Coordinates of C-alpha atoms in Angstrom, one line a residue:
X1 CA 0.0 0.0 0.1
X2 CA 1.0 3.5 -0.4
X3 CA -0.2 6.2 1.8
X4 CA -0.6 9.9 0.8
X5 CA -1.7 13.2 2.6
X6 CA -3.9 15.9 1.4
X7 CA -4.0 19.3 3.2
X8 CA -5.4 22.8 2.8
X9 CA -4.3 24.8 5.8
X10 CA -1.9 27.2 4.2
X11 CA 0.6 28.5 6.7
X12 CA 0.2 25.8 9.2
X13 CA 3.1 23.3 9.0
X14 CA 1.7 20.3 10.9
X15 CA 0.4 18.2 7.9
X16 CA 3.2 18.5 5.5
X17 CA 5.8 18.1 8.3
X18 CA 3.9 14.9 9.5
X19 CA 4.2 13.7 5.8
X20 CA 7.9 14.5 5.9
X21 CA 8.2 12.8 9.3
X22 CA 6.8 9.4 8.0
X23 CA 8.2 9.9 4.3
X24 CA 4.9 9.8 2.4
X25 CA 3.8 12.2 -0.3
X26 CA 1.6 15.1 0.4
X27 CA -0.3 17.7 -1.7
X28 CA -1.7 21.1 -0.7
X29 CA -5.0 22.0 -2.1
X30 CA -7.5 24.6 -1.8
X31 CA -11.0 23.5 -1.2
X32 CA -12.2 25.2 -4.3
X33 CA -10.0 22.9 -6.2
X34 CA -11.7 19.9 -7.9
X35 CA -11.5 16.3 -8.4
X36 CA -9.0 16.5 -11.0
X37 CA -6.1 17.5 -8.8
X38 CA -6.9 14.7 -6.3
X39 CA -7.1 12.4 -9.2
X40 CA -3.5 13.5 -10.5
X41 CA -2.0 13.1 -7.0
X42 CA -3.5 9.5 -6.8
X43 CA -2.0 8.6 -10.2
X44 CA 1.3 10.2 -10.0
X45 CA 2.2 8.6 -6.6
X46 CA 0.2 5.4 -7.0
X47 CA -1.7 6.4 -3.8
X48 CA -4.0 3.5 -2.4
X49 CA -4.6 4.9 1.0
X50 CA -5.4 8.6 1.6
X51 CA -5.1 10.7 4.8
X52 CA -7.3 13.7 4.6
X53 CA -5.9 16.5 6.9
X54 CA -9.1 18.7 7.3
X55 CA -9.7 18.9 3.7
X56 CA -13.0 18.1 1.7
X57 CA -11.9 19.1 -1.7
X58 CA -12.4 16.3 -4.6
X59 CA -14.4 14.2 -2.2
X60 CA -15.7 12.3 -5.4
X61 CA -12.3 10.8 -5.7
X62 CA -12.5 9.0 -2.3
X63 CA -14.2 5.9 -3.9
X64 CA -11.1 5.3 -6.0
X65 CA -8.8 4.7 -2.9
X66 CA -8.6 1.5 -1.2
X67 CA -9.0 3.3 2.2
X68 CA -9.6 7.0 3.3
X69 CA -8.7 8.1 6.7
X70 CA -11.2 10.9 7.4
X71 CA -13.5 11.1 4.5
X72 CA -14.4 14.0 2.8
X73 CA -18.1 13.7 4.0
X74 CA -17.1 13.1 7.5
X75 CA -15.0 16.1 7.6
X76 CA -17.8 18.3 6.3
X77 CA -20.1 17.0 8.8
X78 CA -17.6 17.6 11.7
X79 CA -17.1 21.1 10.4
X80 CA -20.6 22.0 10.6
X81 CA -20.7 22.9 14.3
X82 CA -24.5 22.6 14.7
X83 CA -24.8 19.3 12.9
X84 CA -21.7 17.9 14.7
X85 CA -23.2 18.6 18.2
X86 CA -26.4 17.2 17.1
X87 CA -24.8 13.9 15.9
X88 CA -22.9 13.7 19.1
X89 CA -25.8 14.4 21.2
X90 CA -27.9 11.7 19.5
X91 CA -25.0 9.3 20.3
X92 CA -25.4 9.9 24.0
X93 CA -22.2 12.1 24.2
X94 CA -22.4 15.1 26.6
X95 CA -22.2 18.5 24.6
X96 CA -23.4 22.1 25.5
X97 CA -27.0 22.8 24.7
X98 CA -26.9 24.5 21.2
X99 CA -29.6 26.4 19.3
X100 CA -30.2 28.9 16.6
X101 CA -33.3 30.3 18.3
X102 CA -33.2 32.7 21.0
X103 CA -36.5 31.2 22.6
X104 CA -34.8 28.0 23.1
X105 CA -33.0 29.1 26.2
X106 CA -34.9 30.1 29.3
X107 CA -33.8 33.2 31.4
X108 CA -32.5 30.8 34.1
X109 CA -30.1 29.5 31.5
X110 CA -28.3 32.7 30.9
X111 CA -25.5 33.6 30.2
X112 CA -25.1 32.1 26.8
X113 CA -22.6 32.1 24.2
X114 CA -23.1 33.5 20.8
X115 CA -20.7 32.1 18.1
X116 CA -20.7 33.7 14.4
X117 CA -19.7 31.7 11.4
X118 CA -16.1 32.2 10.1
X119 CA -14.5 32.2 13.3
X120 CA -11.8 29.9 14.8
X121 CA -9.8 29.8 17.9
X122 CA -12.4 31.8 19.9
X123 CA -12.5 34.8 17.6
X124 CA -15.8 36.6 17.6
X125 CA -17.6 34.6 20.2
X126 CA -19.6 36.8 22.7
X127 CA -21.0 36.2 26.0
X128 CA -24.9 37.1 26.2
X129 CA -25.5 38.0 29.7
X130 CA -29.2 38.0 29.8
X131 CA -32.2 37.7 27.5
X132 CA -32.5 40.7 25.0
X133 CA -35.2 43.1 26.1
X134 CA -36.6 43.3 22.5
X135 CA -36.1 39.5 21.6
X136 CA -37.1 39.7 17.8
X137 CA -35.3 42.8 17.0
X138 CA -32.2 42.6 19.2
X139 CA -28.7 42.6 18.0
X140 CA -28.4 38.9 18.8
X141 CA -31.5 38.0 17.0
X142 CA -30.4 39.9 13.8
X143 CA -27.2 37.9 13.9
X144 CA -29.0 34.7 14.0
X145 CA -31.2 35.8 11.4
X146 CA -28.4 36.8 9.0
X147 CA -25.8 34.2 9.6
X148 CA -27.1 30.9 8.7
X149 CA -24.1 29.3 10.8
X150 CA -24.3 31.4 13.8
X151 CA -25.7 29.7 17.0
X152 CA -26.3 30.2 20.7
X153 CA -24.4 27.6 23.1
X154 CA -24.9 26.9 26.8
X155 CA -22.0 28.7 28.9
X156 CA -20.3 26.4 31.2
X157 CA -18.0 27.6 34.0
X158 CA -15.5 25.1 33.6
X159 CA -12.5 24.2 35.7
X160 CA -10.1 22.8 33.1
X161 CA -10.0 22.4 29.3
X162 CA -8.2 19.8 27.3
X163 CA -7.5 18.7 23.8
X164 CA -7.5 14.8 23.4
X165 CA -6.0 13.2 20.4
X166 CA -7.7 10.0 19.2
X167 CA -6.6 7.9 16.2
X168 CA -7.7 4.6 14.7
X169 CA -10.0 3.9 17.8
X170 CA -7.3 4.5 20.3
X171 CA -6.8 7.6 22.8
X172 CA -3.3 8.8 22.0
X173 CA -2.6 11.6 24.5
X174 CA -4.0 14.8 25.7
X175 CA -2.9 18.3 26.6
X176 CA -4.3 20.5 29.1
X177 CA -4.7 24.2 28.5
X178 CA -2.5 26.1 30.9
X179 CA -2.2 29.8 31.5
X180 CA 0.6 31.4 29.5
X181 CA 0.5 34.7 31.7
X182 CA -0.7 35.6 35.1
X183 CA -3.5 33.0 36.1
X184 CA -5.8 35.9 37.2
X185 CA -5.5 37.5 33.8
X186 CA -5.9 34.4 32.0
X187 CA -9.0 33.2 33.8
X188 CA -10.7 36.5 33.2
X189 CA -11.0 35.3 29.5
X190 CA -14.4 34.1 28.6
X191 CA -12.9 31.9 26.1
X192 CA -9.5 30.0 26.7
X193 CA -8.0 30.9 23.4
X194 CA -4.6 29.6 22.7
X195 CA -2.4 32.7 22.2
X196 CA -1.6 35.6 24.6
X197 CA -3.2 34.2 27.7
X198 CA -3.3 30.3 27.2
X199 CA -1.3 27.6 25.8
X200 CA -1.2 23.8 25.7
X201 CA 0.8 22.0 28.4
X202 CA 2.9 18.7 28.2
X203 CA 1.3 15.8 26.5
X204 CA -0.2 13.3 29.2
X205 CA -2.1 10.2 29.1
X206 CA -5.9 10.5 28.7
X207 CA -7.7 10.5 31.9
X208 CA -10.2 7.6 32.1
X209 CA -12.9 10.1 33.2
X210 CA -13.6 11.2 29.3
X211 CA -11.3 8.7 27.2
X212 CA -14.2 6.6 26.1
X213 CA -16.2 9.7 25.4
X214 CA -13.5 11.0 23.1
X215 CA -13.1 7.7 21.2
X216 CA -16.9 7.6 20.9
X217 CA -17.1 11.2 19.6
X218 CA -14.7 10.3 16.9
X219 CA -16.5 7.3 15.8
X220 CA -20.0 9.0 16.0
X221 CA -18.5 11.7 13.4
X222 CA -17.4 8.7 11.4
X223 CA -13.9 9.9 11.6
X224 CA -10.6 7.9 11.9
X225 CA -8.6 10.5 13.7
X226 CA -9.0 13.9 15.4
X227 CA -8.5 16.1 18.2
X228 CA -11.4 16.2 20.6
X229 CA -11.9 19.5 22.9
X230 CA -13.2 18.6 26.2
X231 CA -14.1 20.9 29.1
X232 CA -14.4 19.6 32.7
X233 CA -16.2 20.9 35.9
X234 CA -15.4 18.4 38.7
X235 CA -16.4 15.1 37.5
X236 CA -18.6 16.4 34.8
X237 CA -17.5 16.7 31.3
X238 CA -18.7 18.1 27.9
X239 CA -17.5 17.7 24.5
X240 CA -17.0 21.1 22.8
X241 CA -15.8 20.1 19.3
X242 CA -13.7 18.0 17.2
X243 CA -10.7 19.3 15.2
X244 CA -9.6 17.4 11.9
X245 CA -6.6 19.5 11.2
X246 CA -5.0 20.2 14.7
X247 CA -1.5 21.8 14.9
X248 CA 1.0 19.8 16.6
X249 CA 4.8 19.7 17.7
X250 CA 6.9 16.8 16.4
X251 CA 6.7 14.7 19.6
X252 CA 2.8 14.7 19.2
X253 CA 2.9 13.9 15.5
X254 CA 5.2 10.7 16.5
X255 CA 2.0 9.3 18.5
X256 CA 0.1 9.7 15.1
X257 CA 3.1 7.9 13.3
X258 CA 2.7 5.1 15.8
X259 CA -1.0 4.7 15.2
X260 CA -0.7 4.6 11.3
X261 CA 2.4 2.4 11.6
X262 CA 0.1 -0.5 12.9
X263 CA -1.9 -0.5 9.8
X264 CA -1.5 -3.8 8.0
X265 CA 0.5 -3.3 4.9
X266 CA 1.6 0.2 5.9
X267 CA 5.2 0.9 4.8
X268 CA 6.3 4.0 6.8
X269 CA 9.3 5.0 8.9
X270 CA 9.9 7.8 11.2
X271 CA 12.4 10.7 10.6
X272 CA 14.5 11.2 13.8
X273 CA 15.6 14.7 12.6
X274 CA 14.9 16.6 15.8
X275 CA 15.6 19.7 14.1
X276 CA 12.0 19.4 12.6
X277 CA 10.5 20.3 16.1
X278 CA 8.2 23.3 15.7
X279 CA 6.4 25.8 18.2
X280 CA 2.9 26.0 17.8

């Protein structure tokens, strides 16, 4: 078999460096590019097994590979936050209450989070402290009317937040979000966004408290691998979302190599050049 990797996150080095780590061909595509580019990539390198790293382009070509890890269809469903949460909830996985209708939340359920489309990493997420006085004509209502992918979400005063990596049915590792700056400043942030105030700590073994739920979240979304964002309050947990193109350092990418290495027929090796380590 011959593994190949497709990715579309221009500027993010994880996907091409992972392909370099394990010595397989990779190809950068924009989602607007069509099936012909995928077909050319498959034929040029005789790709039989394809890894899709957060990219849906050329999904009609998936049928011509013996195996696709993260199909175009599964990535598309996962990227639609409302649909993904519905799938997870129907599978019995705890997720925050989510709706595109203001009236879905009682006054006692406020504050709630408002997330608009086209955002990532916590950008443009707002805290709605109480129900708008004029519900139908409020600023929040207008956003929900004009932005088809905007939604309201239950606000949880979490104690901890983690990113849990899962591949091929197994939890690989997790990293806890830890303050980058003074804890008081960091904890004032509504969204624990990686950047000025927060960063991921060292890799750890996945806690049994939510290990099965993270594996089941990947299965429910019909993915083969992904990074599950988990929030915790005491012994309660909720799944926020699943990422299909998470950024990683080399020590983390090696865990993915160890998972894919065990695929029957896989011919991959690990590049031990430690100069390839990156800062996320």
